[in-house]
Amino acid sequence: MNGIGKTTIAEEVYSRLRSDSDYEGCYFKANVREESRRHGIMSLKEELYSTLLGEQDLKIDTPDGLPDSVKSRLIDKKVLVVLDDVNDHREQLETLIGSKLDLFGNGSRIIITSRDKQVLAGRVDDIYEVMPLEFNDSLRLFNINAFEKNHTNNKEYKELPKMMVKYAEGIPLVLKVLGRLLRGKDKEVWEDYLGRFRKNIPIKIVHQIFRSSYNDLNRHEKKIFLDIGCFFNGLSLKVDDIQLLVKDHDNSMHVELESLKNKALITISHVNVVAMHNIIKQSALEIVREESNGDYEKQSRLLDPDDIYYVLKNNKGSEAIRSLAIDVSIIKELQLHPKVFAKMKKLQYLDIYSKEYSRDFVRSRRGLYLPQGLESFPNELRYLRWAHFPFGSLPFNFSGEKLVVLDLQYSYLTQLWHEDYKVKQYASTFEGSSSFLRQDLANLKYLKLDSSTFLVELPDLSNATNLEAIDLRLCTMLKNVHPSVFTLNKLKKLDLGGCFSLESFESDIHLTSLRYLSLASCTALKEFSVTSKEMVKLNLERTCIKQLPSSIKLQTKLEKLLLAHSYIENLPESIKNLTSLSHLGLQNCSKLRRLPELPPSLIILDASGCVSLENVNFPSTAHQMLKENKTRVAFWNCLKLNQHSLNAIRLNAQINMMKFAHQHISISRDHDYDAQ
């Protein structure tokens, strides 16, 4: 049953288990049903194992099982995993955690919530069925939300709370929203609502409760409520993102979001992700239909696949449409008119997504087709996602000035904007023509073009002054990155993993905000020199670089440096000054001959397969190591190590064994004292 409290119970159990036990990896995913619908099950799978293994850029190519390299790291790992609201497709669960639930180490716990008991039958050790609240518990929860402290004994309301509670049918979410709706209102208002409930059948009462809460909202709150319910829910957007996407002019929407949260219409997680319960989302969709009197063309927000199919097929778009979201993998081939969006002048949010992110999807003859091309997009767009975008560039007359999110995964782009010949010719007659051609992308925060295998260049992004994340993974024909990228002062994440044609990535400009940079599997990359004092993770695995830039010493916040399978020949002496470095990955660096003194902050050092490695240095004194060192080292197949290095490795191992024994003796003594 929806709204019965499954997620709340799962969150509480997860919180307690996580704080009380020694799990080596923890993962909680709310609303798997909606998340997998909007992002695809493989996206969730990669997120799950990236979190458990602490690898932000982990890629898993197959829905069936896991690579052996991942399995081997999980088999002895004690983990806590919660998957909330798994739907009735058994394949979904099998894709995420396997059919036998045996991927993890002893002591692991997997908690699954679902509306369908059959999803769990025969696959789990125990099933707990959440039942509606008993009357007294329902009354208590309602009163907590309806009255101020110590106000429940007010005789003015008499039996009204008890009468209200019976219409909520023991559903906690409904009780909570109903209580917040009536809080602070006069007795006459309570009686008016009670009269309305008596005239409706039970299934409509729940919607009427949410509709009444909606009617109490101001104009801005109503707009945001419908935007979240009909578009943003399931996109894992944070408060700051939604404020950017929905703001009018310079007005902040923080107050409106807090108001919706206080009325229990949305939730905001501990990491600031905004979500709406499915039962409330359904009411939001129903409100949109009611306000348009069921006329598809007049609906402000389109989410139902049948409604969208009708509007697109018959070119019935209108200025009323504010958002449109559809999974094209469920649509049989639909050919569209090149002016399909021409009438949707106020369209702000467009999401044409697919749960099938592969070229096989294109061969299946499903989805949207525009044989005559696409004339343009509405310039009001703030969110644009189009999986498998079928053109070589965006329409040249689309400005993108208001875009916050631009996501064109698996596209056929060769360049982002086509510099039309006539535009070039016109611009050349003016002084400063290059700035004329530069797109004004001042609101753009996220640029996602990964797996666009035909992309050969990026445009000048110097006007994208608020850009925080760029994803260009597997853009296999991209040979260089526009220099303007290095001038982006708010850029925090840049992922170029798998850009096989990229040969050089260099800049003398020190980026001010970049925290995460991946060039993993850029197999042609020979030259690298990029620095940011804010860098936390740098991934240069499977590249041809031979040395790190001298400026690496400035990256004192660097925690993870990954160089596995690279051509690195030596590490700079200054690496010992990277006082935050905790993970150094050097697996199979076949040309590496020497390791200089490493920082005492190091926790993981893996130099397995460094077949040329001869000399290794650890922190200076054994006393320092005994006091501070937690390092887990691996030197498998390092057959050229000299005796001094072997002695240092042996000493490190002995110290770690002593610390392990000391810790367990201390724990044992504590238990003995407790017993006494």
XYZ file of C-alpha atoms in Angstrom:
676
model
C 0.000 0.000 0.000
C 1.166 3.513 -0.819
C 1.898 5.895 2.066
C 1.759 3.172 4.730
C 5.203 4.032 6.137
C 7.535 1.518 4.470
C 10.125 4.144 3.556
C 10.024 5.790 6.987
C 10.611 2.445 8.714
C 13.410 1.564 6.287
C 15.096 4.941 6.876
C 14.963 4.494 10.651
C 16.317 0.928 10.513
C 19.092 2.018 8.142
C 20.054 4.939 10.375
C 20.282 2.754 13.487
C 22.147 -0.111 11.824
C 24.599 2.238 10.172
C 25.476 3.985 13.420
C 25.651 0.851 15.581
C 27.574 -1.559 13.335
C 30.889 -1.801 11.492
C 29.668 -1.976 7.918
C 32.379 -1.407 5.309
C 29.931 0.014 2.795
C 26.428 1.488 3.127
C 23.848 2.428 0.499
C 20.271 3.686 0.750
C 18.178 4.324 -2.353
C 14.666 5.655 -1.905
C 12.038 5.245 -4.620
C 13.839 2.705 -6.812
C 10.692 2.429 -8.936
C 10.771 6.097 -10.021
C 14.565 6.417 -10.116
C 14.944 3.441 -12.453
C 12.127 4.772 -14.647
C 13.834 8.130 -15.130
C 17.506 7.087 -15.100
C 17.476 3.429 -16.151
C 18.320 0.414 -14.012
C 21.978 0.377 -15.132
C 22.485 3.891 -13.791
C 21.259 2.720 -10.373
C 23.471 -0.365 -10.555
C 26.566 1.738 -11.203
C 25.603 4.109 -8.385
C 25.098 1.190 -5.962
C 28.495 -0.408 -6.537
C 30.315 2.915 -6.890
C 29.055 3.806 -3.416
C 29.874 0.427 -1.845
C 33.389 0.371 -3.321
C 34.085 4.089 -2.989
C 34.727 4.542 -6.735
C 32.893 7.544 -8.131
C 33.398 6.654 -11.790
C 32.763 2.887 -11.746
C 31.317 1.643 -15.049
C 29.390 -1.633 -15.421
C 28.559 -2.616 -18.975
C 26.301 -5.632 -18.509
C 22.950 -5.956 -16.708
C 23.677 -9.629 -16.004
C 25.975 -10.033 -13.031
C 29.166 -8.135 -12.244
C 32.718 -8.095 -13.599
C 35.056 -10.461 -11.730
C 37.144 -7.477 -10.604
C 34.103 -6.084 -8.780
C 32.916 -9.438 -7.406
C 36.295 -10.181 -5.848
C 36.204 -6.928 -3.881
C 32.674 -7.509 -2.612
C 32.804 -11.147 -1.528
C 34.455 -10.358 1.834
C 32.907 -6.927 2.298
C 30.275 -6.467 4.998
C 27.680 -4.077 3.586
C 24.315 -2.542 4.420
C 22.001 -1.966 1.442
C 18.439 -0.617 1.462
C 16.411 -0.624 -1.765
C 13.119 1.186 -1.224
C 9.994 0.729 -3.364
C 11.235 -1.955 -5.728
C 8.534 -2.619 -8.299
C 7.017 -5.879 -9.487
C 9.708 -6.694 -12.044
C 11.919 -9.422 -10.565
C 14.521 -8.548 -13.197
C 15.000 -5.172 -11.508
C 16.118 -6.799 -8.259
C 18.265 -9.374 -10.042
C 20.036 -6.671 -12.045
C 20.870 -4.715 -8.903
C 21.928 -7.409 -6.425
C 21.762 -10.768 -8.195
C 19.280 -13.609 -8.045
C 20.753 -15.330 -4.976
C 21.637 -12.216 -2.952
C 25.057 -13.769 -2.278
C 27.428 -11.142 -3.645
C 28.491 -9.725 -0.280
C 30.463 -10.792 2.793
C 29.247 -12.351 6.040
C 27.148 -10.083 8.236
C 25.812 -8.065 5.301
C 22.187 -6.934 5.376
C 19.955 -6.287 2.384
C 16.636 -4.571 3.148
C 14.023 -4.278 0.395
C 10.654 -2.534 0.499
C 7.961 -3.182 -2.086
C 4.226 -2.828 -2.593
C 4.168 -6.383 -3.981
C 4.996 -9.278 -1.659
C 5.694 -11.528 -4.664
C 8.822 -9.495 -5.422
C 10.293 -10.813 -2.167
C 8.739 -14.272 -1.949
C 11.287 -17.085 -1.906
C 14.242 -14.702 -2.066
C 14.611 -13.237 1.421
C 14.987 -14.577 4.961
C 12.143 -12.609 6.536
C 9.186 -10.519 5.364
C 7.617 -7.820 7.522
C 4.244 -6.583 6.320
C 3.471 -2.987 7.307
C -0.154 -2.638 8.349
C -2.294 0.529 8.684
C -2.066 2.254 12.054
C -4.485 1.305 14.803
C -7.031 3.982 15.676
C -5.247 5.306 18.791
C -1.903 5.514 16.980
C -3.616 7.245 14.064
C -5.179 9.775 16.411
C -1.835 10.436 18.094
C -0.052 11.030 14.766
C -2.858 13.277 13.533
C -2.843 15.359 16.724
C 0.935 15.827 16.583
C 0.564 17.407 13.151
C -2.753 19.233 13.688
C -2.141 20.965 17.013
C 0.488 22.971 18.758
C 2.009 21.387 21.851
C -0.497 20.858 24.697
C -3.329 22.024 22.435
C -4.964 18.645 21.957
C -7.189 19.028 25.009
C -8.962 22.070 23.624
C -12.633 21.284 24.215
C -13.671 23.496 21.294
C -12.783 20.702 18.860
C -14.452 17.946 20.905
C -14.735 14.810 18.765
C -13.611 16.377 15.480
C -10.098 14.815 15.491
C -11.543 11.330 15.982
C -13.996 11.864 13.137
C -11.237 13.156 10.842
C -8.919 10.249 11.589
C -11.309 7.571 10.356
C -11.221 9.034 6.836
C -7.420 8.608 6.658
C -7.804 4.823 6.993
C -4.658 4.472 9.092
C -2.323 5.688 6.323
C 0.475 7.708 8.025
C 1.178 9.996 5.069
C -2.491 10.965 4.739
C -2.749 11.556 8.505
C 0.305 13.778 8.410
C -0.861 15.878 5.437
C -4.403 16.142 6.823
C -3.084 17.301 10.196
C -0.851 19.937 8.602
C -3.784 21.085 6.428
C -6.032 21.731 9.440
C -3.361 23.107 11.765
C -4.307 26.527 13.092
C -7.704 26.575 11.367
C -10.994 27.371 13.099
C -13.512 24.746 14.147
C -15.863 25.835 11.357
C -13.205 25.020 8.742
C -12.762 21.546 10.252
C -16.486 20.938 10.050
C -16.563 22.125 6.442
C -13.874 19.613 5.439
C -15.653 16.888 7.369
C -18.820 17.575 5.401
C -16.938 17.243 2.120
C -15.388 13.924 3.124
C -18.783 12.446 3.982
C -19.967 13.014 0.403
C -17.102 11.098 -1.236
C -16.195 7.451 -1.592
C -13.002 6.526 0.339
C -10.697 6.353 -2.692
C -11.511 9.977 -3.590
C -11.114 11.268 -0.042
C -7.330 10.828 -0.127
C -7.083 12.909 -3.311
C -9.439 15.496 -1.816
C -7.167 15.834 1.223
C -4.167 16.538 -1.008
C -6.259 18.781 -3.256
C -7.331 20.810 -0.225
C -3.689 21.224 0.819
C -2.904 22.346 -2.728
C -5.711 24.929 -2.650
C -4.146 26.413 0.493
C -0.890 27.173 -1.323
C 0.011 30.531 -2.818
C 0.612 30.941 -6.550
C 4.361 30.263 -6.421
C 3.936 27.263 -4.121
C 1.321 25.738 -6.440
C 3.630 26.088 -9.423
C 6.557 24.421 -7.645
C 4.320 21.666 -6.249
C 3.130 20.748 -9.756
C 6.631 21.070 -11.235
C 8.001 18.613 -8.683
C 5.084 16.202 -8.936
C 4.872 16.194 -12.726
C 8.533 16.534 -13.690
C 11.328 16.775 -11.094
C 10.336 13.818 -8.920
C 12.754 10.965 -9.528
C 15.552 13.143 -10.949
C 17.459 13.327 -7.623
C 17.678 17.117 -7.831
C 18.841 19.106 -4.829
C 17.246 22.199 -3.310
C 19.714 24.545 -5.045
C 19.066 22.900 -8.417
C 15.299 23.211 -8.132
C 15.580 26.823 -7.015
C 17.546 27.586 -10.189
C 15.111 25.687 -12.380
C 11.900 27.213 -11.038
C 12.902 30.733 -10.025
C 11.149 33.682 -11.624
C 13.497 36.566 -12.312
C 15.653 37.019 -9.191
C 13.185 35.573 -6.706
C 14.533 32.785 -4.491
C 12.167 29.856 -4.021
C 13.656 28.711 -0.710
C 10.661 29.931 1.297
C 8.222 28.133 -1.009
C 10.148 24.845 -0.782
C 10.235 25.087 3.005
C 6.492 25.731 3.020
C 5.836 22.600 0.929
C 8.054 20.613 3.273
C 6.248 21.954 6.340
C 2.924 20.927 4.813
C 4.349 17.398 4.291
C 3.857 17.659 0.522
C 7.553 17.109 -0.254
C 10.551 15.716 1.591
C 14.099 17.071 1.670
C 16.735 14.476 2.528
C 19.859 14.931 4.668
C 21.793 15.588 1.438
C 19.171 18.151 0.298
C 17.557 15.989 -2.407
C 13.918 16.962 -3.006
C 11.337 14.199 -3.457
C 7.582 13.692 -3.439
C 5.735 10.564 -2.388
C 4.068 8.670 -5.234
C 0.615 8.994 -3.689
C 0.998 12.807 -3.659
C 2.483 12.757 -7.154
C -0.646 11.026 -8.447
C -2.729 13.811 -6.937
C -0.520 16.404 -8.658
C -1.180 14.707 -12.005
C -4.901 14.604 -11.269
C -4.905 18.322 -10.416
C -3.288 19.127 -13.783
C -5.975 17.119 -15.580
C -8.746 18.814 -13.592
C -7.411 22.294 -14.339
C -7.401 21.577 -18.087
C -10.797 19.824 -18.033
C -9.117 16.752 -19.490
C -8.006 18.546 -22.673
C -4.525 17.229 -23.555
C -3.616 20.363 -25.481
C -4.371 22.621 -22.514
C -2.552 20.610 -19.856
C 0.295 22.593 -18.334
C 2.356 19.488 -17.646
C 2.427 16.299 -19.710
C 3.599 13.032 -18.175
C 1.123 10.367 -19.248
C 2.570 8.494 -22.300
C -0.804 8.295 -24.054
C -1.427 12.026 -23.649
C 2.048 12.851 -24.951
C 1.738 10.449 -27.881
C -1.492 12.157 -28.959
C -0.047 15.674 -28.663
C 3.198 14.890 -30.500
C 1.703 12.701 -33.226
C -0.934 15.278 -34.111
C 1.332 18.298 -33.579
C -1.099 19.640 -30.980
C 1.378 21.472 -28.787
C 0.283 24.751 -27.222
C 1.542 27.639 -25.104
C -0.108 26.034 -22.089
C 2.488 23.250 -21.914
C 5.164 23.922 -19.315
C 6.776 20.475 -18.990
C 6.911 17.214 -20.928
C 8.589 13.958 -19.871
C 8.421 10.629 -21.698
C 10.290 7.324 -21.852
C 10.799 6.815 -25.592
C 11.796 3.173 -25.167
C 8.105 2.308 -24.694
C 6.976 4.149 -27.854
C 6.778 2.442 -31.201
C 8.345 4.502 -33.982
C 6.723 7.945 -34.032
C 7.583 10.444 -36.764
C 7.391 14.092 -35.755
C 6.942 17.347 -37.641
C 10.042 19.618 -37.694
C 7.981 22.327 -35.941
C 6.757 19.945 -33.232
C 7.848 22.361 -30.469
C 6.998 25.607 -32.291
C 3.687 26.147 -30.490
C 5.101 25.189 -27.079
C 6.628 28.620 -26.566
C 6.471 28.413 -22.767
C 7.955 24.919 -22.492
C 10.559 25.017 -19.719
C 11.261 21.357 -18.948
C 11.731 18.699 -21.639
C 12.821 15.166 -20.768
C 12.952 12.623 -23.597
C 14.667 9.767 -21.811
C 15.207 6.064 -22.328
C 15.779 3.219 -19.910
C 17.790 1.549 -22.698
C 21.055 3.429 -23.109
C 22.630 1.539 -26.010
C 22.859 1.611 -29.779
C 20.577 -1.457 -29.746
C 17.755 0.917 -28.845
C 18.150 2.755 -32.166
C 18.093 -0.503 -34.141
C 14.858 -1.519 -32.414
C 12.854 1.057 -34.414
C 11.338 2.596 -31.332
C 11.281 6.198 -30.178
C 10.900 9.572 -31.865
C 11.964 10.281 -35.438
C 12.252 13.595 -37.276
C 13.034 12.715 -40.907
C 12.721 16.377 -41.950
C 14.885 17.637 -39.111
C 14.086 19.843 -36.127
C 13.473 23.546 -36.632
C 14.150 24.689 -33.070
C 13.529 24.353 -29.367
C 11.627 26.923 -27.274
C 14.055 29.465 -25.862
C 12.350 29.219 -22.457
C 13.873 25.753 -21.871
C 15.642 25.366 -18.535
C 15.962 21.580 -18.445
C 16.693 19.672 -21.660
C 17.411 15.956 -21.713
C 17.141 13.958 -24.926
C 18.620 10.463 -24.962
C 19.911 9.408 -28.403
C 19.470 12.955 -29.753
C 19.471 12.212 -33.507
C 21.124 15.325 -34.983
C 24.702 16.503 -35.451
C 24.095 19.740 -33.539
C 21.437 21.686 -31.701
C 19.339 24.016 -33.899
C 21.445 27.122 -34.639
C 18.567 29.458 -33.702
C 18.168 27.934 -30.228
C 19.868 30.230 -27.729
C 19.895 28.041 -24.612
C 20.197 31.195 -22.548
C 17.974 29.871 -19.744
C 19.288 26.290 -19.680
C 20.326 24.973 -16.272
C 20.644 21.305 -17.292
C 21.670 20.107 -20.770
C 21.814 16.312 -21.014
C 22.291 14.692 -24.435
C 23.662 11.245 -23.591
C 24.257 8.807 -26.447
C 23.644 11.586 -28.963
C 24.747 11.869 -32.592
C 26.253 15.310 -32.013
C 29.451 16.232 -33.813
C 29.393 19.706 -32.268
C 27.055 21.236 -29.732
C 25.963 24.257 -31.779
C 26.219 24.452 -35.548
C 27.884 27.685 -36.637
C 25.644 28.383 -39.590
C 27.445 29.812 -42.599
C 25.153 32.836 -42.837
C 25.634 33.591 -39.159
C 29.393 33.413 -39.594
C 29.211 35.684 -42.591
C 27.048 38.176 -40.725
C 29.209 38.074 -37.618
C 32.410 38.649 -39.585
C 31.242 42.140 -40.518
C 31.348 43.160 -36.862
C 34.273 43.814 -34.613
C 34.554 41.097 -31.982
C 32.807 38.505 -34.115
C 34.032 35.596 -31.962
C 31.992 36.831 -29.017
C 28.984 37.106 -31.304
C 29.188 33.358 -31.976
C 29.685 32.502 -28.298
C 26.520 31.139 -26.693
C 25.215 32.915 -23.615
C 24.943 30.009 -21.172
C 25.153 31.958 -17.931
C 22.553 29.771 -16.195
C 23.997 26.397 -17.273
C 25.030 24.273 -14.292
C 25.241 20.719 -15.694
C 26.482 19.684 -19.158
C 26.193 15.963 -19.877
C 27.234 14.656 -23.297
C 28.665 11.253 -22.353
C 28.681 8.443 -24.923
C 28.249 10.928 -27.783
C 30.715 8.969 -29.890
C 30.668 11.358 -32.872
C 31.436 14.533 -30.898
C 34.666 16.099 -32.177
C 34.707 19.483 -30.433
C 33.242 21.612 -27.678
C 32.156 25.219 -28.213
C 33.547 28.225 -26.396
C 32.074 27.916 -22.898
C 33.565 31.057 -21.381
C 30.086 32.548 -20.927
C 28.929 29.486 -18.947
C 30.101 31.120 -15.746
C 27.944 28.965 -13.435
C 28.874 25.594 -14.947
C 29.696 23.099 -12.167
C 29.826 19.683 -13.856
C 30.805 18.459 -17.334
C 30.444 14.798 -18.305
C 32.168 13.805 -21.556
C 32.827 10.131 -20.846
C 33.200 7.908 -23.909
C 33.171 10.789 -26.376
C 35.603 8.664 -28.330
C 36.263 11.101 -31.213
C 36.907 14.162 -29.029
C 40.509 15.211 -29.701
C 40.751 18.315 -27.538
C 38.874 20.375 -24.992
C 38.203 24.047 -25.645
C 40.574 26.256 -23.554
C 37.580 28.126 -22.129
C 36.927 25.118 -19.867
C 39.980 26.090 -17.798
C 38.490 29.536 -17.100
C 35.314 28.192 -15.476
C 35.678 29.311 -11.870
C 32.759 27.260 -10.539
C 33.604 23.977 -12.296
C 33.744 21.207 -9.669
C 33.599 18.007 -11.710
C 35.058 17.157 -15.117
C 34.857 13.597 -16.438
C 36.660 12.723 -19.676
C 37.017 9.003 -19.027
C 37.201 6.879 -22.173
C 37.925 9.768 -24.563
C 40.275 7.569 -26.577
C 41.285 10.291 -29.072
C 42.347 12.871 -26.476
C 46.148 13.313 -26.674
C 46.779 16.325 -24.473
C 45.127 17.988 -21.497
C 47.206 20.943 -20.366
C 46.715 24.427 -18.985
C 48.769 27.000 -17.102
C 45.581 28.293 -15.487
C 44.944 26.990 -11.983
C 41.294 26.058 -11.692
C 39.767 27.490 -8.543
C 36.978 24.999 -7.748
C 37.702 21.693 -9.542
C 37.399 18.804 -7.079
C 37.050 15.764 -9.331
C 38.912 15.106 -12.574
C 38.893 11.830 -14.477
C 40.896 11.039 -17.596
C 40.672 7.293 -17.018
C 41.103 5.175 -20.157
C 42.155 8.146 -22.287
C 44.583 5.725 -23.893
C 46.156 8.282 -26.265
C 46.801 10.885 -23.548
C 50.518 11.691 -23.270
C 50.604 15.243 -21.929
C 48.896 16.264 -18.696
C 49.227 19.410 -16.651
C 46.129 20.651 -14.830
C 46.033 21.917 -11.265
C 43.385 22.833 -8.729
C 43.987 23.497 -5.049
C 40.508 22.090 -4.391
C 41.208 18.743 -6.124
C 40.060 15.743 -4.071
C 40.231 12.945 -6.665
C 42.424 12.627 -9.758
C 42.041 9.582 -12.009
C 44.726 9.028 -14.672
C 44.383 5.260 -15.021
C 45.167 3.656 -18.402
C 46.800 6.764 -19.863
C 50.187 7.183 -21.558
C 51.471 9.924 -19.259
C 55.018 9.347 -17.968
C 55.158 11.862 -15.146
C 52.996 14.101 -13.018
C 53.316 17.897 -13.295
C 55.425 19.647 -10.676
C 52.318 21.602 -9.680
C 50.905 18.418 -8.106
C 52.485 19.629 -4.854
C 49.899 22.426 -4.699
C 47.016 19.956 -4.484
C 47.195 19.500 -0.717
C 43.514 18.499 -0.493
C 44.013 15.537 -2.851
C 42.687 12.346 -1.242
C 42.725 9.824 -4.083
C 45.330 9.558 -6.853
C 44.746 6.745 -9.353
C 47.491 5.897 -11.859
C 46.930 2.170 -12.503
C 47.945 0.789 -15.924
C 49.604 4.098 -16.854
C 53.108 4.702 -18.284
C 54.184 6.648 -15.196
C 57.959 6.320 -14.661
C 58.393 8.156 -11.381
C 56.545 10.136 -8.746
C 57.786 13.566 -7.616
C 59.535 13.830 -4.233
C 56.942 16.436 -3.264
C 54.251 13.759 -3.069
C 55.125 13.344 0.623
C 53.661 16.824 1.174
C 50.187 15.787 -0.028
C 48.969 15.604 3.548
C 45.410 14.550 2.661
C 46.356 11.677 0.323
C 44.723 8.464 1.565
C 44.574 6.269 -1.562
C 47.363 5.793 -4.106
C 46.611 3.327 -6.907
C 49.613 2.190 -8.957
C 48.568 -1.266 -10.140
C 50.403 -2.527 -13.228
C 52.486 0.603 -13.751
C 55.083 -1.458 -15.576
C 57.603 1.391 -16.040
C 57.607 2.629 -12.426
C 61.036 1.979 -10.836
C 60.955 3.878 -7.568
C 58.537 5.115 -4.920
C 59.702 8.202 -2.992
C 58.754 8.805 0.616
C 54.971 8.785 0.857
C 52.750 10.870 3.155
C 51.767 9.335 6.525
C 48.108 10.042 5.701
C 48.130 7.117 3.234
C 45.613 4.341 3.986
C 45.633 2.344 0.750
C 48.716 1.762 -1.399
C 48.384 -0.738 -4.229
C 51.455 -1.274 -6.395
C 50.620 -4.800 -7.525
C 52.048 -5.720 -10.909
C 54.697 -2.967 -10.935
C 57.215 -5.354 -12.466
C 60.042 -2.770 -12.723
C 59.697 -1.432 -9.176
C 62.973 -1.667 -7.242
C 62.891 0.840 -4.420
C 60.136 1.753 -1.899
C 60.202 4.277 0.952
C 57.722 4.492 3.825
C 57.300 7.338 6.371
C 60.561 8.179 8.097
C 60.371 6.544 11.522
C 58.925 3.320 12.824
C 57.592 5.241 15.832
C 55.527 7.492 13.572
C 54.265 4.448 11.705
C 53.289 2.673 14.914
C 51.403 5.724 16.129
C 49.730 6.879 12.916
C 50.080 4.390 10.056
C 46.952 2.554 8.911
C 48.326 1.706 5.493
C 47.081 -1.366 3.652
C 49.721 -2.172 1.063
C 49.863 -4.560 -1.882
C 53.021 -5.405 -3.840
C 51.985 -8.573 -5.655
C 54.286 -9.525 -8.524
C 56.832 -6.809 -7.740
C 59.764 -9.170 -8.285
C 62.582 -6.598 -8.603
C 62.248 -5.026 -5.146
C 65.610 -4.612 -3.403
C 66.287 -5.893 0.104
C 65.850 -2.489 1.745
C 62.372 -2.175 0.238
C 61.425 -5.710 1.225
C 62.464 -4.952 4.807
C 60.372 -1.763 4.814
C 57.314 -3.640 3.519
C 57.843 -6.403 6.087
C 58.112 -3.833 8.898
C 54.916 -2.151 7.744
C 53.107 -5.504 7.792
C 54.396 -6.313 11.293
C 53.286 -2.941 12.619
C 49.802 -3.359 11.169
C 49.526 -6.839 12.712
C 50.605 -5.425 16.080
C 48.030 -2.647 15.840
C 45.330 -5.146 14.843
C 46.175 -7.370 17.804
C 46.347 -4.400 20.187
C 42.915 -3.153 19.096
C 41.312 -6.568 19.542
C 42.957 -7.090 22.945
C 41.588 -3.696 24.019
C 38.105 -4.638 22.823
C 38.332 -7.968 24.623
C 39.352 -6.250 27.872
C 36.474 -3.797 27.540
C 34.057 -6.731 27.229
C 35.627 -8.362 30.294
C 35.164 -5.183 32.340
C 31.565 -4.929 31.161
C 30.958 -8.512 32.261
C 32.332 -7.775 35.721
